[in-house]
């Protein structure tokens, strides 16, 4: 009788077939993958992915000597070779300097002469003929480097003010856009709508419009960056308020604390580390974007970059790119240390 009854271990232990896992895919997954592949193939053709791969392959093969010439390698190689050496000095034509005194040169400057080829119209033949002239220059050994550093300081100021304005405006937007603290659904929808609108506007396009209103300079730059920053910070600030732990808030409410006091004492300590991280990220991003919006005249190093690029002065462009890289690198290190000190 005992032989026909299952043992207790067999009765309560799961059978092998109960542990059989379901297949990680089914016909729906296969159909979805097929649809995605078709869409990517269609989009890839529109985006000239095959052409990009072909040109990239030619450039790589040309670099290692297996291809004679590459269109991409030729274009990029010419520009990259002209980036070096970086230009750090500046030259001024002495004939154009007013009240110039050879016996009293500015500190660390020197005079250099160079032969310059100019073209003048021959009155008899009415043709442009080359003429070689000797031109004197006043050379500042670190003149252009100092100019670039001044522009980078201006760029950093634009980023700082854009971040400050974005933080100040995005905090009330975040409170009104958090479901657990907004007064009603109308303010919630309005706040979220404003934040989404600001975030959807590219800084470069906004800067182009602001330049029309405020003119060329830093005002258009930091306003354009701050508007986009409000959209970013307003969204993430609000989501952190909604996701904060409700137990401290309930305890404060039970003690009769007002809504504002609950927000300050029950929510802010929880979200502060995230807020610091978001703000530092926006500052870092604003430094990089301040260089980009300068291309449309919104101040900063971007204006200098565009001017030098348009005149094919790639040595100056290399100096500017190096300055941007070093600034972003330094800011990243400072942000990491500041974040570690504040957040722990």
Short mmCIF file of C-alpha atoms in Angstrom, two decimals:
data_model
loop_
_atom_site.label_atom_id
_atom_site.label_comp_id
_atom_site.label_asym_id
_atom_site.label_seq_id
_atom_site.Cartn_x
_atom_site.Cartn_y
_atom_site.Cartn_z
CA UNK A 1 0.00 0.00 0.00
CA UNK A 2 2.78 2.38 0.81
CA UNK A 3 4.55 1.58 -2.47
CA UNK A 4 1.58 2.99 -4.53
CA UNK A 5 1.49 6.35 -2.66
CA UNK A 6 3.90 9.09 -3.67
CA UNK A 7 6.51 9.96 -1.18
CA UNK A 8 6.14 13.28 0.70
CA UNK A 9 9.17 14.76 -1.05
CA UNK A 10 7.72 13.89 -4.46
CA UNK A 11 4.27 15.25 -3.45
CA UNK A 12 5.49 18.73 -2.49
CA UNK A 13 8.54 19.17 -4.73
CA UNK A 14 7.87 20.75 -8.15
CA UNK A 15 8.11 18.47 -11.11
CA UNK A 16 10.70 19.02 -13.80
CA UNK A 17 8.09 20.15 -16.35
CA UNK A 18 6.86 22.82 -13.90
CA UNK A 19 10.29 24.49 -14.12
CA UNK A 20 10.29 24.59 -17.89
CA UNK A 21 10.77 28.16 -18.93
CA UNK A 22 8.74 29.74 -21.65
CA UNK A 23 10.46 30.48 -24.90
CA UNK A 24 11.93 33.99 -24.87
CA UNK A 25 10.12 34.78 -28.09
CA UNK A 26 6.97 33.83 -29.92
CA UNK A 27 5.39 34.69 -33.25
CA UNK A 28 4.53 38.18 -32.00
CA UNK A 29 8.16 38.87 -31.16
CA UNK A 30 9.29 37.54 -34.52
CA UNK A 31 6.70 39.71 -36.29
CA UNK A 32 7.81 42.80 -34.34
CA UNK A 33 11.46 42.14 -35.20
CA UNK A 34 10.53 41.70 -38.86
CA UNK A 35 8.60 45.00 -38.90
CA UNK A 36 11.45 46.84 -37.16
CA UNK A 37 13.95 45.40 -39.64
CA UNK A 38 11.82 46.53 -42.60
CA UNK A 39 11.44 50.04 -41.15
CA UNK A 40 15.18 50.31 -40.43
CA UNK A 41 16.01 49.12 -43.95
CA UNK A 42 13.66 51.73 -45.42
CA UNK A 43 15.00 54.49 -43.16
CA UNK A 44 18.61 53.43 -43.69
CA UNK A 45 18.19 53.85 -47.43
CA UNK A 46 16.75 57.34 -46.92
CA UNK A 47 19.58 58.27 -44.54
CA UNK A 48 22.19 56.96 -47.04
CA UNK A 49 23.59 54.46 -44.57
CA UNK A 50 25.13 52.31 -47.37
CA UNK A 51 26.85 55.39 -48.80
CA UNK A 52 28.14 56.35 -45.35
CA UNK A 53 29.54 52.87 -44.80
CA UNK A 54 31.15 52.86 -48.24
CA UNK A 55 32.83 56.25 -47.76
CA UNK A 56 33.96 55.33 -44.25
CA UNK A 57 35.42 52.07 -45.49
CA UNK A 58 37.31 53.90 -48.23
CA UNK A 59 38.69 56.35 -45.66
CA UNK A 60 39.86 53.52 -43.38
CA UNK A 61 41.42 51.57 -46.27
CA UNK A 62 43.11 54.73 -47.52
CA UNK A 63 44.53 55.40 -44.06
CA UNK A 64 46.15 51.97 -43.83
CA UNK A 65 47.39 52.15 -47.43
CA UNK A 66 45.02 49.68 -49.07
CA UNK A 67 43.20 52.38 -51.06
CA UNK A 68 44.83 55.11 -53.12
CA UNK A 69 42.55 58.01 -52.31
CA UNK A 70 39.46 58.72 -50.26
CA UNK A 71 37.11 61.67 -50.61
CA UNK A 72 36.38 61.72 -46.88
CA UNK A 73 40.00 61.19 -45.88
CA UNK A 74 41.19 63.91 -48.26
CA UNK A 75 38.72 66.52 -46.95
CA UNK A 76 39.07 65.75 -43.26
CA UNK A 77 42.81 65.15 -43.51
CA UNK A 78 43.40 68.57 -45.05
CA UNK A 79 41.45 70.34 -42.35
CA UNK A 80 42.95 68.32 -39.50
CA UNK A 81 46.49 68.89 -40.78
CA UNK A 82 45.87 72.64 -40.85
CA UNK A 83 44.60 72.67 -37.27
CA UNK A 84 48.22 72.29 -36.17
CA UNK A 85 50.22 74.03 -34.97
CA UNK A 86 47.77 75.92 -32.79
CA UNK A 87 47.98 79.68 -33.23
CA UNK A 88 48.62 81.53 -29.99
CA UNK A 89 50.16 84.78 -31.24
CA UNK A 90 48.47 87.75 -32.87
CA UNK A 91 49.83 90.16 -35.48
CA UNK A 92 48.94 93.74 -36.20
CA UNK A 93 50.10 95.59 -39.29
CA UNK A 94 52.18 98.51 -38.00
CA UNK A 95 51.10 100.87 -40.80
CA UNK A 96 47.54 100.62 -39.46
CA UNK A 97 48.45 101.41 -35.85
CA UNK A 98 47.99 105.00 -34.81
CA UNK A 99 50.54 106.67 -32.53
CA UNK A 100 52.92 103.72 -32.84
CA UNK A 101 56.32 104.31 -31.21
CA UNK A 102 59.11 101.93 -32.23
CA UNK A 103 61.19 102.97 -29.27
CA UNK A 104 58.47 102.05 -26.77
CA UNK A 105 57.01 98.68 -27.68
CA UNK A 106 54.34 97.07 -25.49
CA UNK A 107 55.56 94.41 -23.07
CA UNK A 108 56.56 91.04 -24.64
CA UNK A 109 55.96 92.31 -28.21
CA UNK A 110 58.35 92.37 -31.15
CA UNK A 111 58.48 93.65 -34.73
CA UNK A 112 58.64 91.23 -37.65
CA UNK A 113 58.77 91.86 -41.38
CA UNK A 114 57.21 89.69 -44.04
CA UNK A 115 56.87 89.78 -47.80
CA UNK A 116 53.28 89.94 -48.94
CA UNK A 117 52.02 89.45 -52.49
CA UNK A 118 49.33 91.89 -53.54
CA UNK A 119 47.55 92.35 -56.88
CA UNK A 120 47.13 95.77 -58.47
CA UNK A 121 45.49 96.79 -61.72
CA UNK A 122 47.95 97.89 -64.38
CA UNK A 123 46.48 101.06 -65.92
CA UNK A 124 48.03 100.25 -69.29
CA UNK A 125 47.03 96.60 -69.62
CA UNK A 126 44.00 96.77 -67.22
CA UNK A 127 45.14 93.43 -65.75
CA UNK A 128 45.83 92.52 -62.14
CA UNK A 129 49.54 92.09 -61.65
CA UNK A 130 51.24 90.64 -58.56
CA UNK A 131 53.49 92.91 -56.53
CA UNK A 132 55.61 91.91 -53.58
CA UNK A 133 55.64 94.30 -50.63
CA UNK A 134 57.47 94.19 -47.34
CA UNK A 135 55.08 94.62 -44.43
CA UNK A 136 55.98 95.16 -40.79
CA UNK A 137 53.94 93.52 -38.05
CA UNK A 138 53.75 94.05 -34.32
CA UNK A 139 53.66 90.52 -32.89
CA UNK A 140 52.03 89.70 -29.52
CA UNK A 141 53.42 86.24 -28.58
CA UNK A 142 50.32 85.25 -26.60
CA UNK A 143 47.88 87.78 -28.04
CA UNK A 144 45.46 85.35 -29.66
CA UNK A 145 45.59 82.91 -26.76
CA UNK A 146 44.61 85.71 -24.38
CA UNK A 147 41.79 86.69 -26.75
CA UNK A 148 40.49 83.10 -26.76
CA UNK A 149 40.68 82.89 -22.96
CA UNK A 150 38.68 86.12 -22.72
CA UNK A 151 36.03 84.67 -25.01
CA UNK A 152 35.94 81.46 -22.95
CA UNK A 153 35.35 83.50 -19.79
CA UNK A 154 32.44 85.19 -21.56
CA UNK A 155 31.14 81.77 -22.65
CA UNK A 156 31.33 80.49 -19.08
CA UNK A 157 29.49 83.57 -17.83
CA UNK A 158 26.73 82.90 -20.36
CA UNK A 159 26.46 79.31 -19.11
CA UNK A 160 26.40 80.38 -15.44
CA UNK A 161 23.65 82.97 -15.91
CA UNK A 162 21.63 80.61 -18.11
CA UNK A 163 21.80 77.96 -15.38
CA UNK A 164 20.87 80.41 -12.59
CA UNK A 165 17.83 81.70 -14.49
CA UNK A 166 16.78 78.16 -15.41
CA UNK A 167 16.94 76.98 -11.78
CA UNK A 168 15.02 79.99 -10.43
CA UNK A 169 12.16 79.60 -12.92
CA UNK A 170 12.02 75.81 -13.04
CA UNK A 171 11.46 75.34 -9.28
CA UNK A 172 7.94 76.90 -9.24
CA UNK A 173 7.23 75.19 -12.56
CA UNK A 174 8.18 71.87 -10.98
CA UNK A 175 5.99 72.39 -7.90
CA UNK A 176 3.02 73.30 -10.08
CA UNK A 177 3.80 70.38 -12.35
CA UNK A 178 3.94 67.76 -9.56
CA UNK A 179 0.63 65.90 -9.12
CA UNK A 180 0.98 65.72 -5.35
CA UNK A 181 1.54 69.47 -4.87
CA UNK A 182 -0.16 71.26 -7.75
CA UNK A 183 -3.32 73.17 -6.68
CA UNK A 184 -5.49 71.71 -9.45
CA UNK A 185 -5.40 69.87 -12.75
CA UNK A 186 -5.41 73.13 -14.72
CA UNK A 187 -2.14 74.38 -13.20
CA UNK A 188 -0.68 70.89 -13.59
CA UNK A 189 -1.53 70.75 -17.29
CA UNK A 190 -0.37 74.33 -17.87
CA UNK A 191 2.95 73.76 -16.09
CA UNK A 192 3.66 70.49 -17.87
CA UNK A 193 2.71 72.07 -21.19
CA UNK A 194 5.11 74.99 -20.67
CA UNK A 195 7.92 72.66 -19.64
CA UNK A 196 7.37 70.40 -22.65
CA UNK A 197 7.24 73.39 -25.00
CA UNK A 198 10.49 74.86 -23.64
CA UNK A 199 12.24 71.50 -23.84
CA UNK A 200 11.15 70.96 -27.44
CA UNK A 201 12.70 74.23 -28.65
CA UNK A 202 16.33 73.75 -29.79
CA UNK A 203 18.69 76.33 -28.29
CA UNK A 204 20.15 77.24 -31.66
CA UNK A 205 16.75 78.09 -33.16
CA UNK A 206 15.68 80.05 -30.05
CA UNK A 207 18.98 81.97 -30.12
CA UNK A 208 18.38 82.92 -33.76
CA UNK A 209 15.01 84.46 -32.83
CA UNK A 210 16.38 86.18 -29.72
CA UNK A 211 19.24 87.70 -31.70
CA UNK A 212 16.60 89.43 -33.83
CA UNK A 213 15.08 90.95 -30.69
CA UNK A 214 18.04 91.57 -28.40
CA UNK A 215 20.73 91.94 -31.04
CA UNK A 216 24.07 90.15 -31.23
CA UNK A 217 25.67 89.40 -27.88
CA UNK A 218 25.43 87.51 -24.64
CA UNK A 219 21.79 88.38 -23.77
CA UNK A 220 20.40 86.24 -26.57
CA UNK A 221 22.84 83.50 -25.59
CA UNK A 222 21.98 83.05 -21.93
CA UNK A 223 18.26 83.56 -22.51
CA UNK A 224 18.19 80.84 -25.17
CA UNK A 225 20.09 78.41 -22.94
CA UNK A 226 18.00 79.23 -19.86
CA UNK A 227 14.70 78.62 -21.69
CA UNK A 228 15.80 75.13 -22.73
CA UNK A 229 17.23 74.51 -19.25
CA UNK A 230 13.86 75.38 -17.69
CA UNK A 231 12.23 72.70 -19.78
CA UNK A 232 14.75 70.09 -18.73
CA UNK A 233 14.95 70.98 -15.03
CA UNK A 234 11.20 71.62 -14.69
CA UNK A 235 10.44 68.09 -15.86
CA UNK A 236 12.98 66.26 -13.72
CA UNK A 237 12.44 68.40 -10.63
CA UNK A 238 8.69 67.67 -10.82
CA UNK A 239 9.16 63.94 -11.33
CA UNK A 240 11.45 63.75 -8.29
CA UNK A 241 8.85 65.53 -6.14
CA UNK A 242 6.20 63.03 -7.27
CA UNK A 243 8.51 60.05 -6.60
CA UNK A 244 9.62 61.19 -3.14
CA UNK A 245 8.86 59.00 -0.12
CA UNK A 246 5.42 59.87 1.28
CA UNK A 247 5.99 58.66 4.85
CA UNK A 248 7.91 61.75 6.07
CA UNK A 249 5.30 63.93 4.40
CA UNK A 250 2.42 62.08 6.07
CA UNK A 251 4.12 62.43 9.44
CA UNK A 252 4.51 66.18 8.98
CA UNK A 253 0.91 66.55 7.86
CA UNK A 254 -0.23 64.61 10.94
CA UNK A 255 1.63 67.18 13.05
CA UNK A 256 -0.30 69.98 11.35
CA UNK A 257 2.45 71.23 9.03
CA UNK A 258 1.37 73.35 6.10
CA UNK A 259 1.82 72.19 2.50
CA UNK A 260 4.79 74.49 1.98
CA UNK A 261 6.44 73.31 5.20
CA UNK A 262 5.92 69.68 4.21
CA UNK A 263 7.52 70.43 0.86
CA UNK A 264 10.51 72.10 2.49
CA UNK A 265 11.06 69.60 5.33
CA UNK A 266 9.67 66.36 3.86
CA UNK A 267 10.48 66.56 0.16
CA UNK A 268 13.45 68.87 -0.35
CA UNK A 269 15.94 66.80 1.71
CA UNK A 270 15.06 63.75 -0.40
CA UNK A 271 15.33 65.41 -3.79
CA UNK A 272 18.29 67.72 -3.09
CA UNK A 273 21.00 65.26 -4.25
CA UNK A 274 19.20 64.67 -7.54
CA UNK A 275 18.61 68.39 -7.99
CA UNK A 276 22.32 69.07 -7.54
CA UNK A 277 23.18 66.42 -10.13
CA UNK A 278 20.64 67.77 -12.64
CA UNK A 279 21.83 71.35 -12.16
CA UNK A 280 25.49 70.45 -12.61
CA UNK A 281 24.64 68.52 -15.75
CA UNK A 282 22.75 71.53 -17.15
CA UNK A 283 25.71 73.79 -16.33
CA UNK A 284 28.08 71.42 -18.10
CA UNK A 285 25.76 71.26 -21.09
CA UNK A 286 25.32 75.03 -21.17
CA UNK A 287 29.08 75.54 -21.42
CA UNK A 288 29.20 73.32 -24.49
CA UNK A 289 26.05 74.75 -26.04
CA UNK A 290 27.21 78.33 -25.37
CA UNK A 291 29.96 77.65 -27.88
CA UNK A 292 27.40 76.42 -30.41
CA UNK A 293 24.86 79.24 -30.16
CA UNK A 294 27.70 81.71 -30.64
CA UNK A 295 27.65 80.58 -34.27
CA UNK A 296 24.44 82.60 -34.78
CA UNK A 297 25.78 85.66 -32.99
CA UNK A 298 24.65 84.89 -29.44
CA UNK A 299 27.99 85.80 -27.88
CA UNK A 300 30.80 83.69 -26.54
CA UNK A 301 33.55 81.74 -28.24
CA UNK A 302 31.20 80.52 -30.99
CA UNK A 303 31.30 83.87 -32.77
CA UNK A 304 35.09 83.79 -32.86
CA UNK A 305 35.01 80.16 -34.03
CA UNK A 306 32.67 80.93 -36.91
CA UNK A 307 34.71 83.94 -38.01
CA UNK A 308 37.96 81.96 -38.12
CA UNK A 309 36.32 78.96 -39.81
CA UNK A 310 34.78 81.14 -42.53
CA UNK A 311 38.19 82.65 -43.31
CA UNK A 312 39.86 79.19 -43.39
CA UNK A 313 42.14 80.01 -40.44
CA UNK A 314 42.18 76.46 -39.12
CA UNK A 315 45.16 77.07 -36.83
CA UNK A 316 43.02 79.55 -34.89
CA UNK A 317 40.11 77.07 -35.00
CA UNK A 318 42.37 74.45 -33.42
CA UNK A 319 43.24 76.84 -30.57
CA UNK A 320 39.54 77.51 -29.95
CA UNK A 321 38.62 73.79 -29.96
CA UNK A 322 41.45 73.04 -27.54
CA UNK A 323 40.24 75.81 -25.21
CA UNK A 324 36.67 74.44 -25.30
CA UNK A 325 37.90 70.92 -24.56
CA UNK A 326 40.05 72.02 -21.63
CA UNK A 327 37.20 74.11 -20.21
CA UNK A 328 34.72 71.23 -20.40
CA UNK A 329 37.30 68.84 -18.92
CA UNK A 330 38.02 71.21 -16.01
CA UNK A 331 34.31 71.76 -15.43
CA UNK A 332 33.71 68.01 -15.41
CA UNK A 333 36.37 67.53 -12.73
CA UNK A 334 35.00 70.38 -10.63
CA UNK A 335 31.44 69.04 -11.00
CA UNK A 336 32.53 65.56 -9.93
CA UNK A 337 34.25 66.90 -6.81
CA UNK A 338 31.35 69.22 -5.98
CA UNK A 339 28.81 66.44 -6.50
CA UNK A 340 30.81 64.08 -4.30
CA UNK A 341 31.03 66.70 -1.54
CA UNK A 342 27.37 67.66 -1.65
CA UNK A 343 25.85 64.25 -2.28
CA UNK A 344 28.44 62.07 -0.59
#
